[in-house]
mmCIF file of C-alpha atoms in Angstrom:
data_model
loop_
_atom_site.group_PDB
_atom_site.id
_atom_site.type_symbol
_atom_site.label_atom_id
_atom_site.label_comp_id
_atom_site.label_asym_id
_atom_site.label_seq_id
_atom_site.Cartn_x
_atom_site.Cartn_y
_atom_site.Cartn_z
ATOM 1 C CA UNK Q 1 0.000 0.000 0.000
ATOM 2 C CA UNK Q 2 1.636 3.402 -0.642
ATOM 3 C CA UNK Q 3 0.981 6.708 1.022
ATOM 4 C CA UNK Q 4 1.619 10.082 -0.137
ATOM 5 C CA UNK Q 5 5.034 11.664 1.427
ATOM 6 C CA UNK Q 6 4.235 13.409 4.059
ATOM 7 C CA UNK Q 7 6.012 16.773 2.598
ATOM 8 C CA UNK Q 8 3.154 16.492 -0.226
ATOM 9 C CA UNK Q 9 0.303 16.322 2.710
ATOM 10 C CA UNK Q 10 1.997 19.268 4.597
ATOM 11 C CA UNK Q 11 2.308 21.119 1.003
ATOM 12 C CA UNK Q 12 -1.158 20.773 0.326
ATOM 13 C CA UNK Q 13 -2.251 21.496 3.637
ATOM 14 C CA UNK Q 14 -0.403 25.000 4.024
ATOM 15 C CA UNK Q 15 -1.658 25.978 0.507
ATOM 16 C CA UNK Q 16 -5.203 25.255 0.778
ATOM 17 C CA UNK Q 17 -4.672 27.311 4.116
ATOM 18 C CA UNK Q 18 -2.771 30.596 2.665
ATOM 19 C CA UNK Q 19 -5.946 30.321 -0.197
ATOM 20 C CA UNK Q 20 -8.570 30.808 2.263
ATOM 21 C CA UNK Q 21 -6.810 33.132 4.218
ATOM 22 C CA UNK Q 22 -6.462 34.985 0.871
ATOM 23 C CA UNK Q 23 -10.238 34.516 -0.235
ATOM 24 C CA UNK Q 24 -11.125 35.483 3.280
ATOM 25 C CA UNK Q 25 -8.788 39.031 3.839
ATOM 26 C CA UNK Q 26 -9.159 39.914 -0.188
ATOM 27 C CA UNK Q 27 -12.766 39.375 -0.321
ATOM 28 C CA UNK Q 28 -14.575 38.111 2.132
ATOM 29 C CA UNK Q 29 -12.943 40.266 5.210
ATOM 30 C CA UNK Q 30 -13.800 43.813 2.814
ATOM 31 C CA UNK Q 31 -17.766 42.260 1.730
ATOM 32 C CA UNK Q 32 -18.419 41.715 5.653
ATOM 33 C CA UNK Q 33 -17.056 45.241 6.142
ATOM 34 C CA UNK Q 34 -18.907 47.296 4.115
ATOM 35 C CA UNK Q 35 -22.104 45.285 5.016
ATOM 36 C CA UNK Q 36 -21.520 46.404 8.692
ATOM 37 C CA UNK Q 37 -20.591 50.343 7.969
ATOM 38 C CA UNK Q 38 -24.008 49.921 5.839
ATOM 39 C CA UNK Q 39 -26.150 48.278 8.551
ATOM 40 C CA UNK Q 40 -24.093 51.538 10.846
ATOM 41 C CA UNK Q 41 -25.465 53.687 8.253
ATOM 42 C CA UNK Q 42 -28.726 52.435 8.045
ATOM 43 C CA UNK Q 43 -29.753 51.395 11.255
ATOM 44 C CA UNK Q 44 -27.385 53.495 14.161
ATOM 45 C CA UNK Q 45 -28.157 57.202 15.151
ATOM 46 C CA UNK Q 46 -31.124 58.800 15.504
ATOM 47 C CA UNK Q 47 -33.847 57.769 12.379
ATOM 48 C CA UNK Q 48 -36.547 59.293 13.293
ATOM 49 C CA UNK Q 49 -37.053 61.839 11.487
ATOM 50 C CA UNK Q 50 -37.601 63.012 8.084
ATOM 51 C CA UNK Q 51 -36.317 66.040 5.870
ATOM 52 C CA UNK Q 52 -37.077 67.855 2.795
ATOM 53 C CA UNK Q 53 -36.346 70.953 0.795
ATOM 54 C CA UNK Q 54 -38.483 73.868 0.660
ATOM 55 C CA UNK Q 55 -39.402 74.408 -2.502
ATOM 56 C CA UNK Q 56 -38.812 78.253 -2.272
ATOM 57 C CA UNK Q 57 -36.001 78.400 -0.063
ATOM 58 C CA UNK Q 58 -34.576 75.279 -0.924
ATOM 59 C CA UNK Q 59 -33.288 74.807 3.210
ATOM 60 C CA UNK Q 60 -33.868 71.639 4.321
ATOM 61 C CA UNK Q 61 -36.671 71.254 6.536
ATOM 62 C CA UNK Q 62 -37.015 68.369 9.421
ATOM 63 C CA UNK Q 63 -39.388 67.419 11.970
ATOM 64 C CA UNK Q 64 -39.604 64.379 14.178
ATOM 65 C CA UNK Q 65 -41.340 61.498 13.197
ATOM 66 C CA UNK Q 66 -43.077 58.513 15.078
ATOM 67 C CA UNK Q 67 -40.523 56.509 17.091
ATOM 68 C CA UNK Q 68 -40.007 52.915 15.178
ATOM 69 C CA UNK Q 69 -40.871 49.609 17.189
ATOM 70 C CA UNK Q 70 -39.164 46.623 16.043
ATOM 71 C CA UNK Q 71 -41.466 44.834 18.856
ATOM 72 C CA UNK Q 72 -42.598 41.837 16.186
ATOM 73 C CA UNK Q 73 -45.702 41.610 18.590
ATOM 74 C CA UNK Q 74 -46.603 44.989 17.323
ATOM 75 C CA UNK Q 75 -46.678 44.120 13.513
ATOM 76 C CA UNK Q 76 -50.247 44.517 11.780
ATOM 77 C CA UNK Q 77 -50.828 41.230 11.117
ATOM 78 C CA UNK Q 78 -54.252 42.594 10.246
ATOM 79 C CA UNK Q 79 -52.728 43.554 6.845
ATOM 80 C CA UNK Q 80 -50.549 40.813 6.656
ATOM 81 C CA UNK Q 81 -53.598 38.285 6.543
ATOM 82 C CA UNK Q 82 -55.141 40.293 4.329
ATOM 83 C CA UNK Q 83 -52.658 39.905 1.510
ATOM 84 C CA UNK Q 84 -52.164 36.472 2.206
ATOM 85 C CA UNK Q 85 -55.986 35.628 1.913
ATOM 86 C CA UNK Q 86 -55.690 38.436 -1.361
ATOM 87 C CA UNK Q 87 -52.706 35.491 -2.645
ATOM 88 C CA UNK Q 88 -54.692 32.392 -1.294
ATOM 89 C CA UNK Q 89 -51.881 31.064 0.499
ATOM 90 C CA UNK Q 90 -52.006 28.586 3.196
ATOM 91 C CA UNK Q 91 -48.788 28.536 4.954
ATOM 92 C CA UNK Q 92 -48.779 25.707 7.862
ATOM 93 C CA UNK Q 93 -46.123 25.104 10.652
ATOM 94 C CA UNK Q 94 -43.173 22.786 9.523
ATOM 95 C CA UNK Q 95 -39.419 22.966 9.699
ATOM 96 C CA UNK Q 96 -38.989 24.672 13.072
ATOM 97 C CA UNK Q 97 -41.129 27.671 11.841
ATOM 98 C CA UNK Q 98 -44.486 28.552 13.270
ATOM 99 C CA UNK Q 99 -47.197 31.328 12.330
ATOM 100 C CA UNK Q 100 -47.579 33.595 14.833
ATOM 101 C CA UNK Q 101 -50.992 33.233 16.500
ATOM 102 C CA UNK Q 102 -52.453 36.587 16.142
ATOM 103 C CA UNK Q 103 -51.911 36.002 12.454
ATOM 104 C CA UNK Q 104 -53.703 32.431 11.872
ATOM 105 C CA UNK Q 105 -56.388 34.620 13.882
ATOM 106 C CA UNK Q 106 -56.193 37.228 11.309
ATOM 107 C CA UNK Q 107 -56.642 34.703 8.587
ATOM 108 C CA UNK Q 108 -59.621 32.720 9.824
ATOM 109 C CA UNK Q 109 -61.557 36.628 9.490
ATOM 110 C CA UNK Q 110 -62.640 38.136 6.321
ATOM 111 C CA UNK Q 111 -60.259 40.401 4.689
ATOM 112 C CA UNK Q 112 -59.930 43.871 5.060
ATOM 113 C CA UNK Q 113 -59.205 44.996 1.426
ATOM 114 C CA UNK Q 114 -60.781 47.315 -1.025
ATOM 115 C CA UNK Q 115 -61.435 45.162 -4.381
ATOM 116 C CA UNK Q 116 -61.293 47.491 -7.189
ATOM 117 C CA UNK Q 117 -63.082 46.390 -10.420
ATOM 118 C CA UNK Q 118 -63.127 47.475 -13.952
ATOM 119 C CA UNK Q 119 -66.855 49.269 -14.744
ATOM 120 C CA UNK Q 120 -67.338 45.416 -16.979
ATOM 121 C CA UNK Q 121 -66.905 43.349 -13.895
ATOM 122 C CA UNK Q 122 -68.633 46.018 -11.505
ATOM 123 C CA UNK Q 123 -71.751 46.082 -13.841
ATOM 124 C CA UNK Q 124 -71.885 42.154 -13.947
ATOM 125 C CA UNK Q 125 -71.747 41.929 -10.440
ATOM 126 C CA UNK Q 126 -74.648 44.642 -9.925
ATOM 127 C CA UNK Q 127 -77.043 42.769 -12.601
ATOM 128 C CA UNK Q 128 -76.150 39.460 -10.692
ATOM 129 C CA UNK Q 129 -77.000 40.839 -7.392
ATOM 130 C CA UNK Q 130 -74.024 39.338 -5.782
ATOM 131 C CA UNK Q 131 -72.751 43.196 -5.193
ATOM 132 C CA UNK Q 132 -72.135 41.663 -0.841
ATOM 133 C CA UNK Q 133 -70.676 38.401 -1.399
ATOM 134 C CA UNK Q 134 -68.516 39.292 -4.563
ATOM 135 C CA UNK Q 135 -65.884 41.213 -2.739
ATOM 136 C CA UNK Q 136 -65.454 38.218 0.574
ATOM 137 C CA UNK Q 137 -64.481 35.748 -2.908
ATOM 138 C CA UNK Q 138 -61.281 35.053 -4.858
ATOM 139 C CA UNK Q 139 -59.205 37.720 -6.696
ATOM 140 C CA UNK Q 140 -58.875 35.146 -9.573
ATOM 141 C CA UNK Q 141 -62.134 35.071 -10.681
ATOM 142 C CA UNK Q 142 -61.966 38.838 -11.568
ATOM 143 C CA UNK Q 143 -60.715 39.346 -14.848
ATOM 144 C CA UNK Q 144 -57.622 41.960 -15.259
ATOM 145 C CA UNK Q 145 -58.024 45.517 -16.846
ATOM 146 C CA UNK Q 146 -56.074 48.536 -17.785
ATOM 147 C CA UNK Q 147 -58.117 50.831 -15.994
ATOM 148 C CA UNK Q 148 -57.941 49.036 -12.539
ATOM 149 C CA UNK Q 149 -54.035 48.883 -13.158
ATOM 150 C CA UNK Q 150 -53.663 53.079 -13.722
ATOM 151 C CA UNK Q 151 -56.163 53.517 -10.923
ATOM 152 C CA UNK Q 152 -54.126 51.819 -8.204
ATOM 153 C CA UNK Q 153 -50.618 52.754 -9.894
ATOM 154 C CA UNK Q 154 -52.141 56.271 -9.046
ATOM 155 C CA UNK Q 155 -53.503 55.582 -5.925
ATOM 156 C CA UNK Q 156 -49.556 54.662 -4.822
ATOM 157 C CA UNK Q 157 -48.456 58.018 -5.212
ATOM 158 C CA UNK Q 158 -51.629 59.733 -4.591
ATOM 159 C CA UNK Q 159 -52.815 62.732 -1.726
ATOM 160 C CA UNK Q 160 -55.352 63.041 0.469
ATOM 161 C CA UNK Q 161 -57.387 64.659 -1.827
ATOM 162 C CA UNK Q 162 -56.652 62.477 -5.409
ATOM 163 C CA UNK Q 163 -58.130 59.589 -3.008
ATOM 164 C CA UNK Q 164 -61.239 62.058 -1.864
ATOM 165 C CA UNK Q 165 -61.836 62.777 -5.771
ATOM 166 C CA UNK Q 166 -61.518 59.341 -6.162
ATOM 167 C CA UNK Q 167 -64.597 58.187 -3.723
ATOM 168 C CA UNK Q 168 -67.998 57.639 -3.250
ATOM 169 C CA UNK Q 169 -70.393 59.332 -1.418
ATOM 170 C CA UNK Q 170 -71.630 56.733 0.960
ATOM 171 C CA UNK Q 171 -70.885 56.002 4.959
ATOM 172 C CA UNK Q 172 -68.410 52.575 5.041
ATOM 173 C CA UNK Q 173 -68.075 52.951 0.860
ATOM 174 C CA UNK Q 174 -64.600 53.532 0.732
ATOM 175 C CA UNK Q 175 -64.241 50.155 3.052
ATOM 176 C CA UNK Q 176 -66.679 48.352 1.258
ATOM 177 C CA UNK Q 177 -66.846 45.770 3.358
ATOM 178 C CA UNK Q 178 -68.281 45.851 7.345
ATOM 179 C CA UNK Q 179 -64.914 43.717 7.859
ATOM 180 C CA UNK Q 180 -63.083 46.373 6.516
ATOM 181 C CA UNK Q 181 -65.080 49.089 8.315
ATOM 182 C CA UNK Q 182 -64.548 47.432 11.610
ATOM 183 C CA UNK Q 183 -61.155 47.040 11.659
ATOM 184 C CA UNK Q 184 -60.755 50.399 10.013
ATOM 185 C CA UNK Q 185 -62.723 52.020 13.047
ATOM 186 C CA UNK Q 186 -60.511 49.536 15.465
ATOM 187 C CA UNK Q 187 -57.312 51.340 14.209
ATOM 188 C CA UNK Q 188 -58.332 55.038 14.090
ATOM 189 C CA UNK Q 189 -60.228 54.877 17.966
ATOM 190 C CA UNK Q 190 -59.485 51.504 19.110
ATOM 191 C CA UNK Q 191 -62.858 49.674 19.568
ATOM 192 C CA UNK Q 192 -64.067 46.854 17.884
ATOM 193 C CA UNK Q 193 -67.361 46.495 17.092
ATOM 194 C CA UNK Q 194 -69.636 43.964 17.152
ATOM 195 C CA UNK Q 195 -70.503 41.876 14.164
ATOM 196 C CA UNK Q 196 -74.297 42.935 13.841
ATOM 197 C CA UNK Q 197 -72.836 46.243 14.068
ATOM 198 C CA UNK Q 198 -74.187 48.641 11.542
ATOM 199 C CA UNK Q 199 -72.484 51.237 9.656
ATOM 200 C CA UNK Q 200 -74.806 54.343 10.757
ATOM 201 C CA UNK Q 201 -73.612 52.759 14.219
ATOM 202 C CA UNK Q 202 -70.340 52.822 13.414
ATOM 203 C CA UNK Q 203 -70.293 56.379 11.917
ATOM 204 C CA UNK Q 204 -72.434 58.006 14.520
ATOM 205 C CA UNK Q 205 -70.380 57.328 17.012
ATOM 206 C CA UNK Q 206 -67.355 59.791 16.147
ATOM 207 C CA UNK Q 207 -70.119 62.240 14.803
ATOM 208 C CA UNK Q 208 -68.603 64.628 17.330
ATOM 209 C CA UNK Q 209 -64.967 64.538 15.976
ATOM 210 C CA UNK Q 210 -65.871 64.812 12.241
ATOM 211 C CA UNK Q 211 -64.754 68.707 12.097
ATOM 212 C CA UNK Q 212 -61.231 67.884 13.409
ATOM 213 C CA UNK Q 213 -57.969 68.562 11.948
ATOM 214 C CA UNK Q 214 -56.929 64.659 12.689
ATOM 215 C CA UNK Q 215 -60.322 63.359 11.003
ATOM 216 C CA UNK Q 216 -59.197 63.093 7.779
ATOM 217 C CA UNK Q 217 -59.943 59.440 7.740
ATOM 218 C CA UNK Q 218 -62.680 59.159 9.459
ATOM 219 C CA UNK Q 219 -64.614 62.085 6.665
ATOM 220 C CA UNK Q 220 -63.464 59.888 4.390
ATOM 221 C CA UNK Q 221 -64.985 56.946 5.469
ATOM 222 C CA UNK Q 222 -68.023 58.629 6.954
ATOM 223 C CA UNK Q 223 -69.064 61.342 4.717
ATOM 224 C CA UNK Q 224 -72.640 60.807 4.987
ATOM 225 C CA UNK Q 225 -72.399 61.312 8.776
ATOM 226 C CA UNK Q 226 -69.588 64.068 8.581
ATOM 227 C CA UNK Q 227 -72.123 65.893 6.175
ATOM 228 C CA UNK Q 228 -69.783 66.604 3.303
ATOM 229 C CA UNK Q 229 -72.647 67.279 1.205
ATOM 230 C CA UNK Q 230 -74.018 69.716 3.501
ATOM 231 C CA UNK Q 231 -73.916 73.280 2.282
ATOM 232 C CA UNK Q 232 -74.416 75.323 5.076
ATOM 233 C CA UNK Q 233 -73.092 73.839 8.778
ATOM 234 C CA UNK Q 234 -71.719 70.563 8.633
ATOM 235 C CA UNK Q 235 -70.496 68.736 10.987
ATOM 236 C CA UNK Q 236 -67.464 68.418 9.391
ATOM 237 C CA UNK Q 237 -66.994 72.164 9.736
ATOM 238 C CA UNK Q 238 -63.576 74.069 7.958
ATOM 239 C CA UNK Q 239 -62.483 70.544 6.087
ATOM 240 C CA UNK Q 240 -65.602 70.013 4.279
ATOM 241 C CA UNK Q 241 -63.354 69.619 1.056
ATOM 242 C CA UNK Q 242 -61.959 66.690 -0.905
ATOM 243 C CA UNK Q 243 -58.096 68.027 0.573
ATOM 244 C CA UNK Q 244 -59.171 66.987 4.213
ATOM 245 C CA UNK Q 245 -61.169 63.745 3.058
ATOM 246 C CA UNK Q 246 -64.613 64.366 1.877
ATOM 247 C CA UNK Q 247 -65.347 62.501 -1.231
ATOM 248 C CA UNK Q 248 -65.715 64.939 -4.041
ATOM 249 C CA UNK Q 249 -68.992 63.621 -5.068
ATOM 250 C CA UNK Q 250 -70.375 64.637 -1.872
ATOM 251 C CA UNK Q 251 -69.216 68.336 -1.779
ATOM 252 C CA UNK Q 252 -70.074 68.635 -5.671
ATOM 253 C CA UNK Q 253 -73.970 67.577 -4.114
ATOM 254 C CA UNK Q 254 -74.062 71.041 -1.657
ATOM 255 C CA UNK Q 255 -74.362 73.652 -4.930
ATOM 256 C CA UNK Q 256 -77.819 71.715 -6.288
ATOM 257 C CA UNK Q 257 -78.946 71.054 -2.678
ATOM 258 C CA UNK Q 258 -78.640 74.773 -2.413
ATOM 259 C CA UNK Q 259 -80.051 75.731 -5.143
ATOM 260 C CA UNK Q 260 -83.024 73.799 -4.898
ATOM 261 C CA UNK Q 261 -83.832 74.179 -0.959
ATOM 262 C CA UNK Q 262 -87.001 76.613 -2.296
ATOM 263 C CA UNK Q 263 -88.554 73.702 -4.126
ATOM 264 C CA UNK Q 264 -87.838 71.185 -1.069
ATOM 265 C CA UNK Q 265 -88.745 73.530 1.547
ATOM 266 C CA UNK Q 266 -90.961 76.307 0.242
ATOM 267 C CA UNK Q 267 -88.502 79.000 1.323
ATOM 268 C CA UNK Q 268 -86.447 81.439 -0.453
ATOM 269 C CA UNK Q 269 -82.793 81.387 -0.403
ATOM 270 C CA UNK Q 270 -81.785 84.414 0.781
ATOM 271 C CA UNK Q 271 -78.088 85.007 0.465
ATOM 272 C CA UNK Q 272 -77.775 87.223 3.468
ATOM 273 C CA UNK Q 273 -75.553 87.401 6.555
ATOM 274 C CA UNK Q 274 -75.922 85.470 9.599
ATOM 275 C CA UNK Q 275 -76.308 86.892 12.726
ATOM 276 C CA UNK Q 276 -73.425 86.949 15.034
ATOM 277 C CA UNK Q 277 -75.194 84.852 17.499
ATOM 278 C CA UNK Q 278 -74.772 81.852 14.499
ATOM 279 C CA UNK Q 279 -70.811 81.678 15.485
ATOM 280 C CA UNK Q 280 -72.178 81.811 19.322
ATOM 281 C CA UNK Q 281 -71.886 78.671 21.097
ATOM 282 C CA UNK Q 282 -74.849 77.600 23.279
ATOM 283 C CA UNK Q 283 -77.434 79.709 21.318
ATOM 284 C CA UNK Q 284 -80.292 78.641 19.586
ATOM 285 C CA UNK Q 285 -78.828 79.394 16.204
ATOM 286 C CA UNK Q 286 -75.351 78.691 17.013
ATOM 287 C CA UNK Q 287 -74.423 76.292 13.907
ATOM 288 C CA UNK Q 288 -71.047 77.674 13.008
ATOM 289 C CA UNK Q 289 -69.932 77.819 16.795
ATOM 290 C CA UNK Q 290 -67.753 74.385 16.028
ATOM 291 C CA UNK Q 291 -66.165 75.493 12.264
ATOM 292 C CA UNK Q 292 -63.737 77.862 14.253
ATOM 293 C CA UNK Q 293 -62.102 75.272 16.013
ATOM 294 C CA UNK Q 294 -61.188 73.870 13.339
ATOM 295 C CA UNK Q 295 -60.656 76.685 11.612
ATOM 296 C CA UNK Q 296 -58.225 77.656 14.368
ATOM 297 C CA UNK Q 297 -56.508 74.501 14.132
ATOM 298 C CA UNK Q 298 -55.371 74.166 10.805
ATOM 299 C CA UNK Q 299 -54.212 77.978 11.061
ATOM 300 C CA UNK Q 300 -51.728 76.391 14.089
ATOM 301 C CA UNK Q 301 -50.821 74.164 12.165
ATOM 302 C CA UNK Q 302 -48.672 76.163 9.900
ATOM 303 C CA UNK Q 303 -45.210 75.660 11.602
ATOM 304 C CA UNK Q 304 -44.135 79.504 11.333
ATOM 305 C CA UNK Q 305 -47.623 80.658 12.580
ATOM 306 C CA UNK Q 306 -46.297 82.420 15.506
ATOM 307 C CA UNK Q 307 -43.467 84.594 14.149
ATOM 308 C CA UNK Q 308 -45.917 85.744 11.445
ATOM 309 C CA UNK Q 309 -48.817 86.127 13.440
ATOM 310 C CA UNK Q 310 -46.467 88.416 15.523
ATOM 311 C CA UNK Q 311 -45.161 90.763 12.540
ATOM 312 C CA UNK Q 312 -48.428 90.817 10.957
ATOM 313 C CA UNK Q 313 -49.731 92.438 14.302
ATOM 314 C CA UNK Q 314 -46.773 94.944 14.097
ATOM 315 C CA UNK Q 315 -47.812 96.295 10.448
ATOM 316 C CA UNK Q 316 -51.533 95.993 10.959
ATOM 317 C CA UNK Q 317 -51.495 98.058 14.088
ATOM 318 C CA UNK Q 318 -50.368 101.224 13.314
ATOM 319 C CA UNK Q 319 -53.040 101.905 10.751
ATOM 320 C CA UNK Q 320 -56.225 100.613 12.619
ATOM 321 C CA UNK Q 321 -58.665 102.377 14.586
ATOM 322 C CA UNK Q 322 -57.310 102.243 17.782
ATOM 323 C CA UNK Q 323 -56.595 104.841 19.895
ATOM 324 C CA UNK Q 324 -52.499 105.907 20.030
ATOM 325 C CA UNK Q 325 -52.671 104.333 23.985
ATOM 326 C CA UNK Q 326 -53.812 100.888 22.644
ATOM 327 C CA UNK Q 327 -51.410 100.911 19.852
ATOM 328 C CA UNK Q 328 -49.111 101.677 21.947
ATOM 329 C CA UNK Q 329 -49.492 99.067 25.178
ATOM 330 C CA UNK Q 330 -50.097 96.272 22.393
ATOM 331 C CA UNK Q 331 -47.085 96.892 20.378
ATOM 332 C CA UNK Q 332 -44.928 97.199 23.828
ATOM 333 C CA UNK Q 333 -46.898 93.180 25.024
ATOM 334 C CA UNK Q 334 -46.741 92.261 21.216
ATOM 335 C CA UNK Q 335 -45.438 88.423 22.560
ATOM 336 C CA UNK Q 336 -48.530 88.368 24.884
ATOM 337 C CA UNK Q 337 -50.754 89.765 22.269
ATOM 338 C CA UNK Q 338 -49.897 87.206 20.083
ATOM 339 C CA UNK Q 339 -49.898 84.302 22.365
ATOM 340 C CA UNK Q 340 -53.539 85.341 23.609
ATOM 341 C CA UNK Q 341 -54.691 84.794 19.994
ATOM 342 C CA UNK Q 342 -52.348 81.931 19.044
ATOM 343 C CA UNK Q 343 -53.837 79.929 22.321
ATOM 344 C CA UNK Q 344 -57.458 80.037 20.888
ATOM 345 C CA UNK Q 345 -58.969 82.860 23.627
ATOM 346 C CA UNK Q 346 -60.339 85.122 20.431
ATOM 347 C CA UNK Q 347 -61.860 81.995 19.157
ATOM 348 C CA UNK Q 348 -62.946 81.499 22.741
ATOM 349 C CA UNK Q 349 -64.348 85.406 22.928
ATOM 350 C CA UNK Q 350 -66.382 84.581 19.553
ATOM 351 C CA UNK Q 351 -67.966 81.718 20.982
ATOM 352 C CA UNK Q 352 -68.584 83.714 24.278
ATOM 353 C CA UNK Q 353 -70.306 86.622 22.413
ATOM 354 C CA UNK Q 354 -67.401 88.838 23.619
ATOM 355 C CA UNK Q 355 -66.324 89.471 20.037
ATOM 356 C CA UNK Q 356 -62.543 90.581 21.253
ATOM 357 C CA UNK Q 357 -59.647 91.004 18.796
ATOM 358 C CA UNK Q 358 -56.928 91.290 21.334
ATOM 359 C CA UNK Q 359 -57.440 90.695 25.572
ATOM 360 C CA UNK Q 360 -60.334 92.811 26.884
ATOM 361 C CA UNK Q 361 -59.792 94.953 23.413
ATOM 362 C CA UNK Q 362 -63.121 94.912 20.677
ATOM 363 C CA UNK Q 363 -62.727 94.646 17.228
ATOM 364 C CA UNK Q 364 -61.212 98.578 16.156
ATOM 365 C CA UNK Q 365 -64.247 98.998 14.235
ATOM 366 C CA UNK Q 366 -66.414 97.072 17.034
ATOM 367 C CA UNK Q 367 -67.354 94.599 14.870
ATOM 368 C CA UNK Q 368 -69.128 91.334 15.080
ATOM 369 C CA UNK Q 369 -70.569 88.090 13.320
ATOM 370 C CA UNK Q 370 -69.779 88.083 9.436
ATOM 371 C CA UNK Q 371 -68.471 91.044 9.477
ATOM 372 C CA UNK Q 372 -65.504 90.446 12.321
ATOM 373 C CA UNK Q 373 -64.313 87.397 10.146
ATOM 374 C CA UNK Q 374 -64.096 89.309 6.755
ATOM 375 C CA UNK Q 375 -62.969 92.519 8.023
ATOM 376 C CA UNK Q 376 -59.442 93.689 6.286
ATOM 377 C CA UNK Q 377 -57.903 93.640 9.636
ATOM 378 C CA UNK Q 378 -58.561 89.963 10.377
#
């Protein structure tokens, strides 16, 4: 039997060594490197936040953003069985892997998805009179089109109010389902609803919150109740408009209501001022008491509203009605007099039926109502 000199073996042994030492410090050793100044990159420091350029200035803007919580118990797995049951997959438990349980949960519901159709497939399903049921069935049996395809490629780079223009004017429409409504109404205010719940239930219940800045969803999916078709009043006061999430087929419905209230009601449309007691709250007329809040709070919400509420006071001043010892002790408490109004107490004095412009100061012209909110010096 013969055997390889061991000088061969030893040979052999060292190169196959000084190769992988090479592979390892010429290519592995640099690949592993830059992975791990990437991942220092990507995922060290502080991430949340977002930027972007003004697109006058062209400084970068920032502001903070939600903080991110790689908890996997936190994962919407309410989504994530939704596109599963979308792909009609069935994944079980095998190889050491197991589906988390909130998820099989998840699975065993009806979806929460939107099912767009082309008008051909729509139409068939409304002369059928399977409009419920269709959209709880398989995606397969819906045949493709163009149209569907641009709508959603839109949709994925869309605004708030390209998906308004884009819906229907109908409580629990844009969800289609009552699935999809309840968990919808789950993740905006945290309460599920029962299953015999209805969708006037649903909607009526956050009647109250329709004219808020942070609705935006809930107009959308609720226009009926938010009144976005409403011309005069609604509930959901300043945002009735497709840019805050009213369908634009509701607010297009306000001009003909309007313009035929005299048939429906037998009395004439008189286009005439309110009185001031309309933007009172607590008075028998007192409708528009709740559109200045919101009002008020999308004026706040413009970042720089301080700094130009305060120079606008500074120019306006000097040329109003005032007497010279108003002027004067405003301009010298200019911070306070622009903190009283920036903290909602001349909202406040409106709804109290004070009607003041600045702390214990009237309007210069002592104005009130319709004409306070359209006079040149608000």
């Amino acid at each position: 039997e013969k055997k390889a000199p061991a000088g061969i073996s030893w040979f052999l042994f060292i190169g196959i060594f000084v190769a992988l030492y090479w592979v390892s410090d010429s290519i592995l050793m640099p690949f592993v490197g830059r992975a791990q100044l990437a991942r220092h990159v990507l995922c060290q420091g502080n991430r949340n936040f977002v930027y972007t350029h003004n697109p006058a200035s062209r400084i970068i803007e920032a502001t903070t953003t939600f903080r991110h919580d790689s908890d996997v118990s936190k994962t919407d797995w309410r989504n994530v069985a939704t596109v599963l049951d979308l792909a009609e997959v069935n994944i079980t438990d095998a190889y050491g892997w197991q589906m988390d349980e909130s998820l099989k949960e998840y699975m065993a519901m009806n979806r929460t998805a939107r099912v767009v159709l082309s008008p051909e497939a729509a139409m068939n399903a409304t002369l059928s009179g399977h409009t419920k049921s269709i959209f709880e069935e398989s995606m397969a049996q819906f045949p493709p089109a163009k149209i569907t395809f641009d709508y959603l490629w839109a949709m994925s780079s869309a605004n708030v109010k390209d998906g308004a223009d884009a819906g229907a004017c109908g409580d629990g429409s844009a969800a289609q389902t009552l699935s999809a409504l309840r968990y919808v109404m789950y993740k905006m205010y945290h309460q599920w609803y029962p299953l015999d719940a209805t969708v006037t239930e649903m909607c009526e219940n956050y009647k109250h919150l329709c004219s808020d800045l942070n609705a935006t969803q809930l107009r959308a999916i609720c226009p009926v109740t938010c009144g976005c078709y409403e011309w005069y009043a609604p509930p959901s006061g300043f945002f009735t408009v497709p840019a805050w999430g009213c369908p634009a087929a509701c607010v297009a419905l306000a001009k003909p209501l309007r313009q035929s209230r005299p048939l429906r009601t037998g009395q004439p449309d008189n286009c005439t001022d309110v009185p001031a007691s309309a933007f009172e709250q607590g008075t028998e007329q007192g409708d528009l008491a709740w559109y200045l809040p919101g009002m008020q709070q999308w004026i706040y919400s413009v970042p720089a509203f301080i700094t130009t509420l305060e120079n606008t006071i500074q120019q306006i001043l000097p040329v109003t009605n005032y007497p010279d010892r108003i002027k004067q002790n405003l301009l010298a408490n200019i911070t306070e007099s622009a903190s009283w109004i920036s903290r909602g107490h001349m909202y406040a004095s409106t709804r109290d039926g004070r009607w003041e412009l600045f702390p214990g100061v009237k309007h210069p012209q002592g104005l009130t109502g319709c004409a306070f909110w359209v006079s040149w010096e608000i």
